């Protein structure tokens, strides 16, 4: 993990409850880390980034077991997932985000996406029914016991009063979901790619093996109550990566964890457990696999994907340990639990993915800090490939991969361990750039808003009418 360089000078902030004393900052490159690990709730960062707001979890979302999850944005609002539902925040003043409403509707992990006036939440745990009053059903219960898992659809025409419109059951539930707009004569339709998987060696109720497919839901935009599964394409007719018998943490492919679509480019990238995949989605209802890649040596669980703006590169993440392990330690090293940068190149008539380099935060974390590559997004800087990314308790990293072979971190921010004595799932689940600020959904601490001042970021574009979903990329070249 490149511990040879000293941490150097850094800001040190101490959180007291939900408040933090904020120090001024100047634009500068981040200091590299030595082996000094911050104390509980102590904040360290490079001088060019600071926390400007925090909104703690409230009500039904406050317990330690109620994990905050993904984020999506539209106009002045941020929508924050939680295993118990989702919260709507007014972020028109990023320094003073305000909670607008909280929808209690349990069903892990409530991964969240928006398209137009429709919001989608993913349920990846068997429930007694599709209502918001349902209870969990253990897999040990007989198959005859009623179960539901899949996708819930909400109308957010009035963000202060979301309306639950429809549920769609999907095989193996929905761990994540990806909206893909229809095209041409089909532009009144929306397709939702449902990613789900089975990490066991046994059949599960509602998730029989082999599960080498995704589910695709077709949503008539003007009549979302008519949404239904229209296809379940098998992506891995050969079964995909079979797993590594010598390392049980290297999962076999039995579904996809996440798919990121880039509709303008007719491409999607799938992180599918043991395989990285590039798709042709020119027909959104029938995606075609263009190529797959594997990394048996260093990748254990292909977790997510992000294109650069030109769709000439893909950043894949490896969620080693499933997000619950302390993977940012010298024993794990710099290439596991990391990002992998691939260039998209043309070989004959086909597109291929060619590996270029790894990127991992260069700071050591403690044994009670779950830390691994997780969710992030591009920062829209013309002519550059710059990304902000969450690393759970490893904090937030801003890094430049314009040179695919030599990625460079340019800013970082992190809290010390959530707990010094026990490993608790905590830290930044998602960190995204939206309208000039970084928003992070911290699993335990709530919504964080950060500001970065750096000459390399100054030209980043802003658009308050923008809609942002992490799994549905749009080009910022036309803004």
XYZ file of N, CA and C in Angstrom, residues 215-425:
633
model
N -32.645 -10.117 -14.566
C -34.043 -9.887 -14.907
C -34.164 -8.487 -15.503
N -35.007 -8.337 -16.503
C -35.250 -7.021 -17.111
C -36.721 -6.685 -16.961
N -36.983 -5.569 -16.298
C -38.349 -5.080 -16.103
C -38.627 -3.984 -17.128
N -39.764 -4.073 -17.783
C -40.205 -3.010 -18.693
C -41.245 -2.172 -17.965
N -40.992 -0.860 -17.930
C -41.874 0.061 -17.222
C -42.475 1.045 -18.223
N -43.772 0.976 -18.487
C -44.405 2.039 -19.284
C -44.387 3.330 -18.453
N -43.660 4.325 -18.899
C -43.436 5.516 -18.083
C -44.748 6.188 -17.693
N -45.732 6.196 -18.587
C -47.008 6.847 -18.288
C -47.953 5.941 -17.504
N -47.595 4.687 -17.362
C -48.428 3.759 -16.603
C -47.531 2.779 -15.842
N -46.766 3.273 -14.867
C -45.794 2.409 -14.178
C -46.432 1.243 -13.439
N -47.718 1.338 -13.148
C -48.390 0.220 -12.483
C -48.441 -1.019 -13.360
N -48.165 -0.862 -14.661
C -48.163 -2.002 -15.582
C -46.769 -2.618 -15.743
N -45.817 -2.186 -14.950
C -44.446 -2.716 -15.054
C -44.425 -4.219 -14.822
N -43.570 -4.905 -15.580
C -43.477 -6.359 -15.458
C -42.137 -6.836 -16.018
N -41.699 -8.005 -15.577
C -40.496 -8.628 -16.133
C -40.792 -9.055 -17.565
N -39.925 -8.614 -18.509
C -40.145 -8.967 -19.911
C -39.106 -9.956 -20.429
N -37.976 -10.093 -19.736
C -36.980 -11.085 -20.163
C -36.019 -11.375 -19.022
N -35.402 -12.530 -19.104
C -34.384 -12.939 -18.126
C -33.206 -13.536 -18.898
N -32.454 -12.688 -19.592
C -31.388 -13.200 -20.450
C -30.279 -13.902 -19.659
N -29.868 -15.041 -20.164
C -28.743 -15.776 -19.579
C -27.455 -15.171 -20.129
N -26.651 -14.609 -19.259
C -25.423 -13.936 -19.666
C -24.234 -14.880 -19.717
N -24.331 -15.967 -18.977
C -23.192 -16.882 -18.856
C -23.632 -18.312 -19.164
N -23.867 -18.597 -20.450
C -24.327 -19.946 -20.794
C -23.327 -21.031 -20.434
N -22.047 -20.645 -20.299
C -21.037 -21.625 -19.892
C -20.874 -21.675 -18.381
N -21.692 -20.933 -17.648
C -21.618 -20.931 -16.195
C -20.751 -19.843 -15.603
N -19.972 -19.140 -16.430
C -19.115 -18.083 -15.900
C -17.949 -18.621 -15.096
N -17.302 -17.743 -14.359
C -16.138 -18.122 -13.561
C -16.540 -19.178 -12.526
N -15.833 -20.312 -12.469
C -16.245 -21.402 -11.579
C -15.828 -21.219 -10.131
N -15.062 -20.166 -9.830
C -14.560 -19.979 -8.476
C -13.168 -20.571 -8.316
N -12.542 -20.265 -7.199
C -11.190 -20.731 -6.915
C -11.234 -21.631 -5.689
N -11.081 -22.939 -5.864
C -11.175 -23.855 -4.721
C -10.106 -23.605 -3.666
N -9.017 -22.939 -4.050
C -7.953 -22.664 -3.086
C -8.207 -21.392 -2.289
N -9.153 -20.575 -2.725
C -9.480 -19.348 -2.008
C -10.988 -19.166 -2.022
N -11.663 -19.528 -0.928
C -13.134 -19.474 -0.911
C -13.690 -18.068 -1.024
N -12.828 -17.039 -0.891
C -13.320 -15.668 -1.038
C -13.400 -15.252 -2.500
N -12.848 -16.056 -3.409
C -12.964 -15.785 -4.845
C -14.243 -16.451 -5.341
N -15.304 -15.654 -5.468
C -16.620 -16.205 -5.733
C -16.785 -16.662 -7.176
N -17.515 -17.773 -7.319
C -17.949 -18.190 -8.649
C -19.044 -17.237 -9.126
N -19.208 -17.143 -10.442
C -20.240 -16.292 -11.012
C -21.587 -16.997 -10.955
N -22.522 -16.420 -10.194
C -23.899 -16.935 -10.182
C -24.861 -15.753 -10.155
N -24.634 -14.852 -11.118
C -25.418 -13.642 -11.219
C -24.515 -12.432 -11.297
N -25.089 -11.245 -11.274
C -24.325 -9.993 -11.311
C -24.596 -9.185 -10.056
N -23.562 -8.495 -9.577
C -23.754 -7.595 -8.454
C -24.256 -6.238 -8.914
N -23.732 -5.751 -10.020
C -24.062 -4.394 -10.441
C -23.811 -4.256 -11.937
N -24.648 -3.462 -12.586
C -24.469 -3.137 -13.997
C -24.577 -1.628 -14.143
N -23.605 -1.020 -14.793
C -23.649 0.408 -15.095
C -23.892 0.577 -16.590
N -24.959 1.297 -16.931
C -25.317 1.514 -18.333
C -24.865 2.905 -18.780
N -24.451 2.980 -20.032
C -24.128 4.270 -20.671
C -24.935 4.312 -21.962
N -26.243 4.616 -21.857
C -27.143 4.488 -23.011
C -26.703 5.262 -24.243
N -26.118 6.465 -24.059
C -25.696 7.257 -25.214
C -24.630 6.544 -26.035
N -23.873 5.680 -25.389
C -22.806 4.943 -26.059
C -23.225 3.519 -26.417
N -24.480 3.163 -26.087
C -24.985 1.807 -26.335
C -24.157 0.751 -25.626
N -23.604 1.104 -24.471
C -22.747 0.188 -23.730
C -23.220 0.051 -22.287
N -22.884 -1.064 -21.697
C -23.037 -1.262 -20.256
C -21.862 -2.111 -19.784
N -21.488 -1.919 -18.525
C -20.414 -2.705 -17.924
C -20.987 -3.427 -16.716
N -20.759 -4.725 -16.656
C -21.292 -5.528 -15.572
C -20.200 -6.022 -14.656
N -20.443 -5.884 -13.353
C -19.567 -6.474 -12.345
C -20.301 -7.696 -11.820
N -19.867 -8.853 -12.246
C -20.656 -10.072 -12.075
C -19.899 -11.130 -11.283
N -19.579 -10.793 -10.042
C -18.978 -11.725 -9.094
C -17.582 -12.161 -9.525
N -17.493 -13.121 -10.429
C -16.188 -13.597 -10.889
C -15.794 -13.083 -12.256
N -16.663 -12.270 -12.872
C -16.425 -11.795 -14.228
C -16.695 -10.303 -14.348
N -15.855 -9.619 -15.141
C -16.162 -8.275 -15.600
C -16.678 -8.371 -17.012
N -17.752 -7.647 -17.342
C -18.455 -7.863 -18.602
C -18.698 -6.521 -19.299
N -18.578 -6.522 -20.608
C -18.952 -5.378 -21.439
C -20.114 -5.802 -22.321
N -21.205 -4.993 -22.300
C -22.425 -5.321 -23.036
C -22.699 -4.308 -24.135
N -23.349 -4.783 -25.194
C -23.994 -3.937 -26.191
C -25.453 -3.815 -25.766
N -25.930 -2.575 -25.493
C -27.321 -2.388 -25.080
C -28.072 -1.529 -26.100
N -27.671 -1.616 -27.364
C -28.384 -0.857 -28.395
C -29.854 -1.263 -28.451
N -30.156 -2.517 -28.110
C -31.525 -2.961 -27.866
C -31.646 -3.171 -26.364
N -32.215 -2.199 -25.622
C -32.199 -2.290 -24.163
C -32.883 -3.533 -23.605
N -33.822 -4.085 -24.359
C -34.539 -5.264 -23.876
C -33.753 -6.549 -24.075
N -32.668 -6.467 -24.832
C -31.896 -7.677 -25.148
C -30.409 -7.363 -25.167
N -29.791 -7.115 -24.018
C -28.350 -6.824 -23.983
C -27.540 -8.019 -24.469
N -26.418 -7.709 -25.155
C -25.553 -8.764 -25.673
C -24.159 -8.637 -25.056
N -23.617 -9.756 -24.628
C -22.268 -9.763 -24.066
C -21.262 -9.584 -25.196
N -20.416 -8.551 -25.076
C -19.357 -8.316 -26.063
C -18.063 -9.010 -25.678
N -17.720 -8.928 -24.396
C -16.482 -9.554 -23.930
C -16.527 -9.664 -22.422
N -15.749 -10.581 -21.880
C -15.615 -10.736 -20.430
C -14.139 -10.788 -20.063
N -13.845 -10.393 -18.809
C -12.482 -10.472 -18.292
C -12.517 -11.055 -16.888
N -11.380 -11.648 -16.494
C -11.245 -12.201 -15.154
C -9.890 -11.819 -14.579
N -9.810 -11.812 -13.268
C -8.566 -11.504 -12.573
C -8.483 -12.441 -11.380
N -8.044 -13.662 -11.636
C -8.027 -14.694 -10.597
C -7.042 -14.346 -9.486
N -5.972 -13.664 -9.838
C -4.934 -13.383 -8.850
C -5.363 -12.349 -7.819
N -6.054 -11.292 -8.266
C -6.294 -10.174 -7.346
C -7.754 -9.834 -7.086
N -8.666 -10.153 -7.986
C -10.068 -9.800 -7.768
C -10.826 -10.980 -7.165
N -11.531 -10.718 -6.060
C -12.317 -11.758 -5.404
C -13.799 -11.645 -5.740
N -14.310 -10.386 -5.858
C -15.743 -10.190 -6.093
C -15.927 -8.918 -6.900
N -16.172 -9.072 -8.213
C -16.391 -7.922 -9.088
C -17.675 -7.240 -8.644
N -17.548 -5.989 -8.170
C -18.634 -5.338 -7.436
C -19.362 -4.266 -8.237
N -18.635 -3.358 -8.884
C -19.288 -2.257 -9.602
C -18.385 -1.765 -10.720
N -18.927 -0.872 -11.544
C -18.187 -0.395 -12.716
C -18.538 1.057 -12.986
N -17.557 1.808 -13.491
C -17.766 3.202 -13.892
C -17.019 3.456 -15.196
N -17.717 3.955 -16.210
C -17.063 4.373 -17.453
C -16.437 5.751 -17.259
N -15.391 6.039 -18.020
C -15.002 7.438 -18.156
C -15.980 8.106 -19.125
N -15.909 9.424 -19.248
C -16.913 10.147 -20.023
C -16.918 9.756 -21.497
N -15.760 9.428 -22.056
C -15.663 9.057 -23.465
C -15.988 7.596 -23.716
N -16.243 6.843 -22.647
C -16.490 5.399 -22.754
C -15.331 4.678 -23.433
N -14.121 5.108 -23.103
C -12.926 4.419 -23.581
C -12.233 3.661 -22.459
N -12.781 3.767 -21.238
C -12.206 3.084 -20.081
C -13.338 2.637 -19.154
N -13.035 1.623 -18.362
C -13.936 1.198 -17.295
C -13.122 0.994 -16.027
N -13.628 1.538 -14.928
C -13.056 1.254 -13.617
C -13.950 0.210 -12.953
N -13.400 -0.971 -12.699
C -14.106 -2.005 -11.952
C -13.605 -1.997 -10.512
N -14.492 -2.322 -9.565
C -14.081 -2.426 -8.170
C -14.150 -3.878 -7.708
N -13.274 -4.188 -6.761
C -13.270 -5.509 -6.134
C -13.705 -5.350 -4.680
N -14.873 -5.899 -4.331
C -15.337 -5.816 -2.950
C -14.880 -7.056 -2.183
N -13.587 -7.162 -1.993
C -12.998 -8.243 -1.210
C -13.603 -8.237 0.190
N -14.029 -9.402 0.660
C -14.601 -9.484 1.996
C -16.038 -9.030 2.085
N -16.656 -8.689 0.929
C -18.067 -8.335 0.923
C -18.407 -7.030 1.600
N -17.415 -6.178 1.827
C -17.675 -4.897 2.469
C -17.634 -4.946 3.975
N -17.439 -6.132 4.538
C -17.446 -6.255 5.995
C -16.096 -6.542 6.602
N -15.040 -6.538 5.781
C -13.721 -6.897 6.283
C -12.757 -5.729 6.318
N -11.731 -5.876 7.131
C -10.656 -4.873 7.210
C -9.627 -5.210 6.141
N -9.821 -4.668 4.945
C -9.016 -5.071 3.796
C -7.977 -4.019 3.385
N -7.898 -2.910 4.124
C -6.899 -1.881 3.809
C -5.762 -1.980 4.829
N -5.064 -3.093 4.785
C -3.974 -3.377 5.717
C -2.757 -3.839 4.932
N -1.570 -3.746 5.521
C -0.358 -4.213 4.816
C -0.439 -5.679 4.414
N -1.128 -6.486 5.214
C -1.215 -7.914 4.902
C -1.990 -8.171 3.616
N -2.977 -7.340 3.326
C -3.773 -7.503 2.108
C -3.035 -6.951 0.903
N -2.351 -5.831 1.064
C -1.555 -5.272 -0.018
C -2.315 -4.331 -0.922
N -1.639 -3.779 -1.945
C -2.204 -2.697 -2.764
C -3.082 -3.130 -3.926
N -3.150 -4.419 -4.250
C -3.860 -4.846 -5.456
C -5.137 -5.610 -5.186
N -5.405 -5.954 -3.943
C -6.633 -6.666 -3.592
C -7.587 -5.708 -2.896
N -8.894 -5.875 -3.166
C -9.858 -4.939 -2.626
C -9.687 -3.566 -3.226
N -9.281 -3.509 -4.471
C -8.886 -2.263 -5.130
C -9.748 -2.009 -6.362
N -9.426 -0.921 -7.062
C -9.971 -0.649 -8.391
C -9.051 -1.248 -9.437
N -9.627 -1.656 -10.547
C -8.840 -2.070 -11.703
C -9.292 -1.239 -12.907
N -8.343 -0.626 -13.577
C -8.643 0.231 -14.722
C -8.405 -0.550 -16.005
N -9.430 -0.601 -16.846
C -9.344 -1.272 -18.135
C -9.607 -0.263 -19.245
N -8.808 -0.319 -20.294
C -9.107 0.430 -21.512
C -10.024 -0.401 -22.393
N -10.968 0.274 -23.060
C -11.814 -0.398 -24.047
C -11.144 -0.218 -25.401
N -10.727 -1.306 -25.999
C -10.001 -1.242 -27.268
C -10.736 -2.083 -28.295
N -10.502 -1.778 -29.544
C -11.146 -2.523 -30.625
C -10.180 -3.550 -31.186
N -10.634 -4.791 -31.191
C -9.872 -5.878 -31.797
C -10.700 -6.438 -32.947
N -10.299 -6.102 -34.168
C -11.109 -6.510 -35.319
C -12.447 -5.808 -35.268
N -13.533 -6.552 -35.295
C -14.870 -5.974 -35.242
C -15.429 -5.942 -33.831
N -14.632 -6.362 -32.855
C -15.134 -6.488 -31.492
C -14.409 -5.554 -30.540
N -15.121 -5.130 -29.490
C -14.506 -4.368 -28.417
C -13.949 -5.322 -27.372
N -12.806 -4.969 -26.819
C -12.172 -5.777 -25.791
C -11.799 -4.898 -24.602
N -11.646 -5.510 -23.457
C -11.168 -4.828 -22.256
C -9.727 -5.241 -22.005
N -8.835 -4.255 -21.888
C -7.430 -4.537 -21.628
C -7.005 -3.875 -20.319
N -6.489 -4.702 -19.401
C -6.077 -4.210 -18.085
C -4.919 -3.232 -18.207
N -4.980 -2.154 -17.375
C -3.907 -1.169 -17.364
C -3.250 -1.023 -15.992
N -4.039 -0.943 -14.896
C -3.421 -0.733 -13.582
C -4.458 -0.918 -12.480
N -3.946 -0.945 -11.235
C -4.792 -0.949 -10.046
C -4.680 0.398 -9.334
N -5.721 0.721 -8.583
C -5.644 1.870 -7.674
C -6.273 1.481 -6.349
N -5.560 1.784 -5.270
C -6.084 1.569 -3.923
C -5.614 2.710 -3.038
N -6.440 3.099 -2.077
C -6.039 4.206 -1.216
C -4.729 3.856 -0.501
N -3.799 4.815 -0.423
C -2.470 4.530 0.146
C -2.399 4.777 1.645
N -3.491 4.485 2.364
C -3.513 4.674 3.814
C -3.862 3.371 4.497
N -3.164 3.089 5.549
C -3.452 1.887 6.327
C -4.636 2.153 7.244
N -5.557 1.211 7.286
C -6.678 1.266 8.217
C -6.495 0.227 9.315
N -7.255 0.400 10.401
C -7.119 -0.494 11.545
C -7.916 -1.776 11.402
N -7.728 -2.724 12.333
C -8.379 -4.036 12.253
C -9.877 -3.994 12.512
N -10.399 -2.886 13.035
C -11.847 -2.771 13.243
C -12.508 -1.885 12.192
N -11.812 -1.604 11.102
C -12.362 -0.748 10.052
C -12.604 -1.549 8.775
N -13.886 -1.752 8.445
C -14.177 -2.338 7.135
C -13.763 -1.331 6.069
N -12.947 -1.782 5.138
C -12.393 -0.882 4.131
C -12.126 -1.665 2.858
N -12.720 -1.208 1.761
C -12.524 -1.835 0.463
C -13.100 -0.887 -0.586
N -12.726 -1.052 -1.846
C -13.252 -0.200 -2.911
C -14.771 -0.304 -2.974
N -15.441 0.873 -3.056
C -16.899 0.851 -3.130
C -17.390 1.910 -4.103
N -18.574 2.488 -3.874
C -19.279 3.256 -4.897
C -18.722 4.662 -5.087
N -18.625 5.081 -6.346
C -18.153 6.419 -6.668
C -18.672 6.875 -8.013
N -18.251 8.067 -8.418
C -18.704 8.624 -9.695
C -17.624 9.514 -10.273
N -17.791 9.833 -11.567
C -16.897 10.798 -12.199
C -17.152 12.201 -11.649
N -16.093 12.994 -11.616
C -16.224 14.434 -11.426
C -16.097 15.038 -12.822
N -17.099 15.800 -13.283
C -17.145 16.202 -14.703
C -16.160 17.307 -15.071
N -14.901 16.946 -15.126
C -13.844 17.875 -15.521
C -13.522 17.626 -16.992
N -13.787 18.570 -17.878
C -13.526 18.345 -19.304
C -12.075 17.951 -19.559
N -11.915 16.897 -20.355
C -10.585 16.471 -20.752
C -9.827 15.645 -19.741
N -10.435 15.397 -18.556
C -9.773 14.601 -17.533
C -10.688 13.465 -17.083
N -10.072 12.412 -16.571
C -10.817 11.302 -15.967
C -10.540 11.341 -14.471
N -11.459 11.948 -13.725
C -11.301 12.116 -12.284
C -12.532 11.542 -11.602
N -12.296 10.827 -10.524
C -13.372 10.102 -9.850
C -13.321 10.362 -8.350
N -14.497 10.468 -7.741
C -14.599 10.454 -6.287
C -15.187 9.109 -5.897
N -14.681 8.549 -4.799
C -15.056 7.172 -4.481
C -15.102 6.939 -2.981
N -16.081 6.131 -2.562
C -16.211 5.711 -1.173
C -15.379 4.460 -0.917
N -14.807 4.398 0.286
C -14.014 3.228 0.712
C -14.463 2.768 2.096
N -15.771 2.835 2.358
C -16.280 2.497 3.694
C -15.485 3.275 4.751
N -14.917 2.586 5.769
C -14.186 3.313 6.799
C -12.818 3.798 6.316
N -12.455 3.456 5.101
C -11.280 4.060 4.483
C -11.546 5.481 4.032
N -12.809 5.915 4.107
C -13.161 7.294 3.815
C -13.477 7.538 2.358
N -13.111 8.725 1.888
C -13.438 9.199 0.546
C -12.143 9.586 -0.158
N -11.996 9.131 -1.384
C -10.795 9.421 -2.166
C -11.186 10.076 -3.477
N -10.431 11.082 -3.888
C -10.574 11.695 -5.209
C -9.296 11.389 -5.972
N -9.444 10.755 -7.126
C -8.254 10.312 -7.845
C -8.417 10.476 -9.349
N -7.282 10.628 -10.032
C -7.216 10.928 -11.461
C -6.668 9.705 -12.191
N -7.459 9.189 -13.155
C -6.993 8.040 -13.946
C -6.928 8.399 -15.435
N -6.664 9.690 -15.720
C -6.513 10.114 -17.110
C -5.439 9.285 -17.793
N -4.349 9.041 -17.100
C -3.345 8.080 -17.539
C -3.721 6.743 -16.920
N -4.264 5.853 -17.728
C -4.775 4.581 -17.218
C -3.723 3.773 -16.489
N -2.471 3.968 -16.864
C -1.392 3.170 -16.277
C -0.831 3.783 -14.995
N -1.171 5.053 -14.738
C -0.592 5.724 -13.574
C -1.648 6.573 -12.859
N -2.632 5.938 -12.216
C -3.626 6.708 -11.473
C -2.982 7.409 -10.280
N -3.515 8.589 -9.943
C -2.935 9.405 -8.881
C -4.051 9.944 -7.991
N -3.906 9.795 -6.687
C -4.861 10.383 -5.752
C -4.568 11.865 -5.598
N -5.641 12.680 -5.593
C -5.436 14.123 -5.466
C -6.119 14.710 -4.230
N -6.935 13.917 -3.533
C -7.538 14.381 -2.288
C -8.073 13.174 -1.520
N -8.139 13.320 -0.187
C -8.751 12.270 0.621
C -9.326 12.867 1.896
N -10.311 12.154 2.440
C -10.971 12.565 3.685
C -11.469 11.301 4.369
N -11.207 11.178 5.662
C -11.711 10.009 6.375
C -11.863 10.273 7.861
N -12.823 9.543 8.447
C -12.962 9.481 9.890
C -12.130 8.316 10.408
N -11.739 8.421 11.668
C -11.106 7.277 12.308
C -12.124 6.175 12.549
N -11.734 5.084 13.187
C -12.645 3.952 13.370
C -13.956 4.353 14.032
N -15.027 3.752 13.595
C -16.320 3.945 14.240
C -16.295 3.373 15.643
N -15.577 2.270 15.797
C -15.433 1.619 17.097
C -14.040 1.008 17.158
N -13.307 1.256 18.220
C -11.926 0.773 18.322
C -11.837 -0.671 18.787
N -12.947 -1.200 19.322
C -12.893 -2.523 19.930
C -13.579 -3.612 19.130
N -14.502 -3.232 18.245
C -15.195 -4.240 17.452
C -15.392 -3.724 16.034
N -15.425 -4.664 15.109
C -15.594 -4.302 13.711
C -17.080 -4.144 13.433
N -17.489 -2.908 13.171
C -18.880 -2.569 12.877
C -18.954 -2.100 11.428
N -19.965 -2.549 10.696
C -20.136 -2.052 9.331
C -20.441 -0.557 9.384
